[in-house]
Amino acid sequence: MNFKIIRFQEHGDPRGQLVALEENKEIPFKIKRVYFMYDTLKDVVRGHHAHKSLEQILFCVHGSCRIHLDDGTETAEILLDKPYEGLYIANNLWREMYDFSEDAVLLVLASELYDESDYIRDYDEFLKFIGKKK
Ligand code: T46
C-alpha cells in the first residue's frame, strides 16, 4: 500500500524542538496547500473518501489520532502521536481519521489546491475507480 511514516529531523537545543519542512526536500512534492483541524469532537470519524491524484502528508502536531487506510485489498491503522512524524498518503487510498484526543491538531500538507472533483466519497465508486470492482 502506498503510504509511509516519515520521521523528520528535530533541531533540538536547550530551548526546545523545531522541525523544518521544505517542498521537494523533506516533503516529496510541491506544497500547494496547508490545512489543519482541531477541536474535533470525541468519537468523530472524518475523511471517508479517497483522492484521484492528491498526495498529502499528515502530522498530528499536538495530541494524537489514528488513520485508517484502505487500497481496496489491504487496510492499515496508523497512530499519529509525535509532532516530528508525518504520514505520507499517495492518491487512490481510502482514508478515515478517528480516535482524536481532545487536544489533537492534525496538520496536512497537500500537493494540490482544493478541488472537490478530485474526491471520491463513495466506497463502491472508489473500488470501481481503482479497478477492484466491476
Ligand atoms: C483529506 C483529509 C485528511 C475547504 O474549503 N478547503 C480545503 O482545503 C479543505 C481540506 C476543506 N475545505 C472545506 C470543505 C468542507 O466544507 O472544509 C470542509 C470540511 O472538509 P472535509 O469534509 O473534506 O474534511 P475531512 O476532514 O473529511 O477531509 C480532509 C480533506 O478534505 C481531505 O482531502 O484527505 O482531510
PDB file of C-alpha atoms and ligand atoms in Angstrom:
ATOM      1  CA  MET A   1       0.000   0.000   0.000  1.00  0.00           C
ATOM      2  CA  ASN A   2       1.391   3.367  -0.978  1.00  0.00           C
ATOM      3  CA  PHE A   3       1.879   5.142   2.349  1.00  0.00           C
ATOM      4  CA  LYS A   4       4.837   5.661   4.638  1.00  0.00           C
ATOM      5  CA  ILE A   5       5.612   7.153   8.009  1.00  0.00           C
ATOM      6  CA  ILE A   6       8.411   9.668   7.711  1.00  0.00           C
ATOM      7  CA  ARG A   7      10.435  10.692  10.731  1.00  0.00           C
ATOM      8  CA  PHE A   8      11.598  14.279  10.232  1.00  0.00           C
ATOM      9  CA  GLN A   9      14.716  15.773  11.756  1.00  0.00           C
ATOM     10  CA  GLU A  10      14.290  17.631  15.029  1.00  0.00           C
ATOM     11  CA  HIS A  11      16.559  20.617  15.532  1.00  0.00           C
ATOM     12  CA  GLY A  12      16.624  20.360  19.293  1.00  0.00           C
ATOM     13  CA  ASP A  13      18.569  22.687  21.522  1.00  0.00           C
ATOM     14  CA  PRO A  14      18.220  23.787  25.152  1.00  0.00           C
ATOM     15  CA  ARG A  15      15.244  25.970  24.144  1.00  0.00           C
ATOM     16  CA  GLY A  16      13.192  23.071  22.795  1.00  0.00           C
ATOM     17  CA  GLN A  17      12.449  21.432  19.440  1.00  0.00           C
ATOM     18  CA  LEU A  18      11.964  22.710  15.906  1.00  0.00           C
ATOM     19  CA  VAL A  19      11.057  20.747  12.770  1.00  0.00           C
ATOM     20  CA  ALA A  20      11.541  22.360   9.330  1.00  0.00           C
ATOM     21  CA  LEU A  21       9.808  21.138   6.170  1.00  0.00           C
ATOM     22  CA  GLU A  22      10.607  22.305   2.650  1.00  0.00           C
ATOM     23  CA  GLU A  23       8.879  21.300  -0.555  1.00  0.00           C
ATOM     24  CA  ASN A  24      10.752  18.844  -2.750  1.00  0.00           C
ATOM     25  CA  LYS A  25      13.216  18.256   0.108  1.00  0.00           C
ATOM     26  CA  GLU A  26      11.770  16.797   3.305  1.00  0.00           C
ATOM     27  CA  ILE A  27       8.351  16.869   1.593  1.00  0.00           C
ATOM     28  CA  PRO A  28       8.371  14.823  -1.639  1.00  0.00           C
ATOM     29  CA  PHE A  29       6.125  17.208  -3.594  1.00  0.00           C
ATOM     30  CA  LYS A  30       5.460  20.902  -4.150  1.00  0.00           C
ATOM     31  CA  ILE A  31       3.288  22.135  -1.263  1.00  0.00           C
ATOM     32  CA  LYS A  32       0.261  23.909  -2.747  1.00  0.00           C
ATOM     33  CA  ARG A  33      -1.995  23.897   0.306  1.00  0.00           C
ATOM     34  CA  VAL A  34      -1.858  23.624   4.083  1.00  0.00           C
ATOM     35  CA  TYR A  35      -4.847  22.972   6.310  1.00  0.00           C
ATOM     36  CA  PHE A  36      -5.380  21.802   9.855  1.00  0.00           C
ATOM     37  CA  MET A  37      -8.169  20.568  12.054  1.00  0.00           C
ATOM     38  CA  TYR A  38      -8.627  20.916  15.808  1.00  0.00           C
ATOM     39  CA  ASP A  39     -11.419  20.824  18.426  1.00  0.00           C
ATOM     40  CA  THR A  40     -12.511  17.544  16.839  1.00  0.00           C
ATOM     41  CA  LEU A  41     -15.273  16.046  18.929  1.00  0.00           C
ATOM     42  CA  LYS A  42     -14.856  12.702  20.664  1.00  0.00           C
ATOM     43  CA  ASP A  43     -15.948   9.705  18.548  1.00  0.00           C
ATOM     44  CA  VAL A  44     -15.999  11.750  15.326  1.00  0.00           C
ATOM     45  CA  VAL A  45     -14.691   9.976  12.229  1.00  0.00           C
ATOM     46  CA  ARG A  46     -13.549  12.312   9.442  1.00  0.00           C
ATOM     47  CA  GLY A  47     -12.497  11.545   5.893  1.00  0.00           C
ATOM     48  CA  HIS A  48     -14.464   8.669   4.314  1.00  0.00           C
ATOM     49  CA  HIS A  49     -13.034   9.409   0.893  1.00  0.00           C
ATOM     50  CA  ALA A  50     -10.138   8.849  -1.491  1.00  0.00           C
ATOM     51  CA  HIS A  51      -8.375  11.217  -3.873  1.00  0.00           C
ATOM     52  CA  LYS A  52      -7.820  10.604  -7.570  1.00  0.00           C
ATOM     53  CA  SER A  53      -4.491  12.448  -7.704  1.00  0.00           C
ATOM     54  CA  LEU A  54      -3.812  14.350  -4.469  1.00  0.00           C
ATOM     55  CA  GLU A  55      -0.794  13.399  -2.340  1.00  0.00           C
ATOM     56  CA  GLN A  56      -0.608  14.540   1.258  1.00  0.00           C
ATOM     57  CA  ILE A  57       1.435  14.360   4.441  1.00  0.00           C
ATOM     58  CA  LEU A  58      -0.456  14.341   7.732  1.00  0.00           C
ATOM     59  CA  PHE A  59       1.078  15.407  11.050  1.00  0.00           C
ATOM     60  CA  CYS A  60      -0.516  15.297  14.450  1.00  0.00           C
ATOM     61  CA  VAL A  61       1.455  18.292  15.712  1.00  0.00           C
ATOM     62  CA  HIS A  62      -0.306  18.110  19.090  1.00  0.00           C
ATOM     63  CA  GLY A  63      -2.181  15.260  20.752  1.00  0.00           C
ATOM     64  CA  SER A  64      -2.945  12.096  18.819  1.00  0.00           C
ATOM     65  CA  CYS A  65      -5.278  10.494  16.313  1.00  0.00           C
ATOM     66  CA  ARG A  66      -5.480   7.352  14.215  1.00  0.00           C
ATOM     67  CA  ILE A  67      -5.706   6.973  10.442  1.00  0.00           C
ATOM     68  CA  HIS A  68      -7.378   4.086   8.660  1.00  0.00           C
ATOM     69  CA  LEU A  69      -6.116   3.446   5.114  1.00  0.00           C
ATOM     70  CA  ASP A  70      -7.535   1.068   2.520  1.00  0.00           C
ATOM     71  CA  ASP A  71      -6.285   0.366  -1.017  1.00  0.00           C
ATOM     72  CA  GLY A  72      -9.161  -1.967  -1.882  1.00  0.00           C
ATOM     73  CA  THR A  73      -7.119  -5.047  -0.966  1.00  0.00           C
ATOM     74  CA  GLU A  74      -5.380  -4.258   2.310  1.00  0.00           C
ATOM     75  CA  THR A  75      -6.075  -1.961   5.232  1.00  0.00           C
ATOM     76  CA  ALA A  76      -3.742  -0.272   7.734  1.00  0.00           C
ATOM     77  CA  GLU A  77      -4.279   1.584  11.009  1.00  0.00           C
ATOM     78  CA  ILE A  78      -1.698   4.215  11.863  1.00  0.00           C
ATOM     79  CA  LEU A  79      -1.278   6.054  15.146  1.00  0.00           C
ATOM     80  CA  LEU A  80      -0.038   9.625  14.794  1.00  0.00           C
ATOM     81  CA  ASP A  81       1.162  10.922  18.148  1.00  0.00           C
ATOM     82  CA  LYS A  82       4.550  12.516  17.516  1.00  0.00           C
ATOM     83  CA  PRO A  83       4.915  16.020  16.073  1.00  0.00           C
ATOM     84  CA  TYR A  84       8.061  15.018  14.151  1.00  0.00           C
ATOM     85  CA  GLU A  85       6.378  12.116  12.333  1.00  0.00           C
ATOM     86  CA  GLY A  86       4.432  12.579   9.117  1.00  0.00           C
ATOM     87  CA  LEU A  87       2.203  10.111   7.312  1.00  0.00           C
ATOM     88  CA  TYR A  88       2.635  10.278   3.532  1.00  0.00           C
ATOM     89  CA  ILE A  89      -0.557   9.181   1.741  1.00  0.00           C
ATOM     90  CA  ALA A  90      -0.465   8.678  -2.029  1.00  0.00           C
ATOM     91  CA  ASN A  91      -3.515   9.067  -4.246  1.00  0.00           C
ATOM     92  CA  ASN A  92      -6.105   6.289  -4.607  1.00  0.00           C
ATOM     93  CA  LEU A  93      -6.202   5.370  -0.914  1.00  0.00           C
ATOM     94  CA  TRP A  94      -9.421   5.440   1.067  1.00  0.00           C
ATOM     95  CA  ARG A  95      -8.814   7.277   4.389  1.00  0.00           C
ATOM     96  CA  GLU A  96     -10.632   7.821   7.657  1.00  0.00           C
ATOM     97  CA  MET A  97      -9.318   9.776  10.651  1.00  0.00           C
ATOM     98  CA  TYR A  98     -10.593   8.781  14.087  1.00  0.00           C
ATOM     99  CA  ASP A  99      -9.816   8.487  17.788  1.00  0.00           C
ATOM    100  CA  PHE A 100      -8.795  12.143  18.070  1.00  0.00           C
ATOM    101  CA  SER A 101      -7.537  13.162  21.502  1.00  0.00           C
ATOM    102  CA  GLU A 102      -9.236  16.264  22.874  1.00  0.00           C
ATOM    103  CA  ASP A 103      -6.095  18.334  22.223  1.00  0.00           C
ATOM    104  CA  ALA A 104      -5.352  16.909  18.741  1.00  0.00           C
ATOM    105  CA  VAL A 105      -4.223  19.258  15.981  1.00  0.00           C
ATOM    106  CA  LEU A 106      -3.960  17.444  12.646  1.00  0.00           C
ATOM    107  CA  LEU A 107      -1.929  19.430  10.114  1.00  0.00           C
ATOM    108  CA  VAL A 108      -1.937  18.458   6.433  1.00  0.00           C
ATOM    109  CA  LEU A 109       0.417  19.453   3.601  1.00  0.00           C
ATOM    110  CA  ALA A 110      -1.181  18.862   0.213  1.00  0.00           C
ATOM    111  CA  SER A 111       0.217  18.628  -3.309  1.00  0.00           C
ATOM    112  CA  GLU A 112      -2.773  20.368  -4.942  1.00  0.00           C
ATOM    113  CA  LEU A 113      -5.227  23.174  -4.315  1.00  0.00           C
ATOM    114  CA  TYR A 114      -8.668  22.253  -3.007  1.00  0.00           C
ATOM    115  CA  ASP A 115     -10.652  20.560  -5.780  1.00  0.00           C
ATOM    116  CA  GLU A 116     -13.900  18.766  -4.982  1.00  0.00           C
ATOM    117  CA  SER A 117     -13.731  16.894  -8.306  1.00  0.00           C
ATOM    118  CA  ASP A 118     -10.609  15.064  -7.049  1.00  0.00           C
ATOM    119  CA  TYR A 119     -12.613  13.433  -4.202  1.00  0.00           C
ATOM    120  CA  ILE A 120     -14.256  10.008  -4.380  1.00  0.00           C
ATOM    121  CA  ARG A 121     -16.708   9.997  -1.487  1.00  0.00           C
ATOM    122  CA  ASP A 122     -18.470   6.702  -2.179  1.00  0.00           C
ATOM    123  CA  TYR A 123     -16.606   3.479  -1.277  1.00  0.00           C
ATOM    124  CA  ASP A 124     -18.069   1.398  -4.139  1.00  0.00           C
ATOM    125  CA  GLU A 125     -17.179   4.142  -6.584  1.00  0.00           C
ATOM    126  CA  PHE A 126     -13.632   4.104  -5.148  1.00  0.00           C
ATOM    127  CA  LEU A 127     -13.363   0.337  -5.749  1.00  0.00           C
ATOM    128  CA  LYS A 128     -14.584   0.819  -9.314  1.00  0.00           C
ATOM    129  CA  PHE A 129     -12.157   3.702  -9.881  1.00  0.00           C
ATOM    130  CA  ILE A 130      -9.126   1.626  -8.839  1.00  0.00           C
ATOM    131  CA  GLY A 131     -10.356  -1.379 -10.812  1.00  0.00           C
ATOM    132  CA  LYS A 132     -11.177  -3.589  -7.816  1.00  0.00           C
ATOM    133  CA  LYS A 133     -14.867  -3.818  -8.641  1.00  0.00           C
ATOM    134  CA  LYS A 134     -16.883  -4.071 -11.846  1.00  0.00           C
TER     135      LYS A 134
HETATM  136  C1  T46 B   1      -8.239  14.590   3.396  1.00  0.00           C
HETATM  137  C2  T46 B   1      -8.363  14.504   4.865  1.00  0.00           C
HETATM  138  C3  T46 B   1      -7.116  14.022   5.529  1.00  0.00           C
HETATM  139  C4  T46 B   1     -12.000  23.630   2.067  1.00  0.00           C
HETATM  140  O1  T46 B   1     -12.730  24.593   1.763  1.00  0.00           O
HETATM  141  N1  T46 B   1     -10.693  23.653   1.668  1.00  0.00           N
HETATM  142  C5  T46 B   1      -9.849  22.629   1.990  1.00  0.00           C
HETATM  143  O2  T46 B   1      -8.655  22.691   1.621  1.00  0.00           O
HETATM  144  C6  T46 B   1     -10.362  21.525   2.743  1.00  0.00           C
HETATM  145  C7  T46 B   1      -9.448  20.353   3.101  1.00  0.00           C
HETATM  146  C8  T46 B   1     -11.667  21.533   3.105  1.00  0.00           C
HETATM  147  N2  T46 B   1     -12.468  22.569   2.788  1.00  0.00           N
HETATM  148  C9  T46 B   1     -13.869  22.577   3.220  1.00  0.00           C
HETATM  149  C10 T46 B   1     -14.737  21.557   2.518  1.00  0.00           C
HETATM  150  C11 T46 B   1     -15.741  21.179   3.594  1.00  0.00           C
HETATM  151  O3  T46 B   1     -16.830  22.085   3.572  1.00  0.00           O
HETATM  152  O4  T46 B   1     -13.898  22.236   4.611  1.00  0.00           O
HETATM  153  C12 T46 B   1     -14.977  21.375   4.904  1.00  0.00           C
HETATM  154  C13 T46 B   1     -14.523  20.078   5.549  1.00  0.00           C
HETATM  155  O5  T46 B   1     -13.796  19.305   4.584  1.00  0.00           O
HETATM  156  P1  T46 B   1     -13.864  17.703   4.537  1.00  0.00           P
HETATM  157  O6  T46 B   1     -15.210  17.257   4.969  1.00  0.00           O
HETATM  158  O7  T46 B   1     -13.392  17.242   3.194  1.00  0.00           O
HETATM  159  O8  T46 B   1     -12.809  17.323   5.670  1.00  0.00           O
HETATM  160  P2  T46 B   1     -12.251  15.880   6.067  1.00  0.00           P
HETATM  161  O9  T46 B   1     -11.635  16.037   7.408  1.00  0.00           O
HETATM  162  O10 T46 B   1     -13.252  14.818   5.903  1.00  0.00           O
HETATM  163  O11 T46 B   1     -11.082  15.576   4.995  1.00  0.00           O
HETATM  164  C14 T46 B   1      -9.911  16.389   4.916  1.00  0.00           C
HETATM  165  C15 T46 B   1      -9.589  16.726   3.458  1.00  0.00           C
HETATM  166  O12 T46 B   1     -10.748  17.287   2.829  1.00  0.00           O
HETATM  167  C16 T46 B   1      -9.132  15.521   2.671  1.00  0.00           C
HETATM  168  O13 T46 B   1      -8.545  15.947   1.457  1.00  0.00           O
HETATM  169  O14 T46 B   1      -7.555  13.791   2.783  1.00  0.00           O
HETATM  170  O15 T46 B   1      -8.798  15.722   5.492  1.00  0.00           O
END
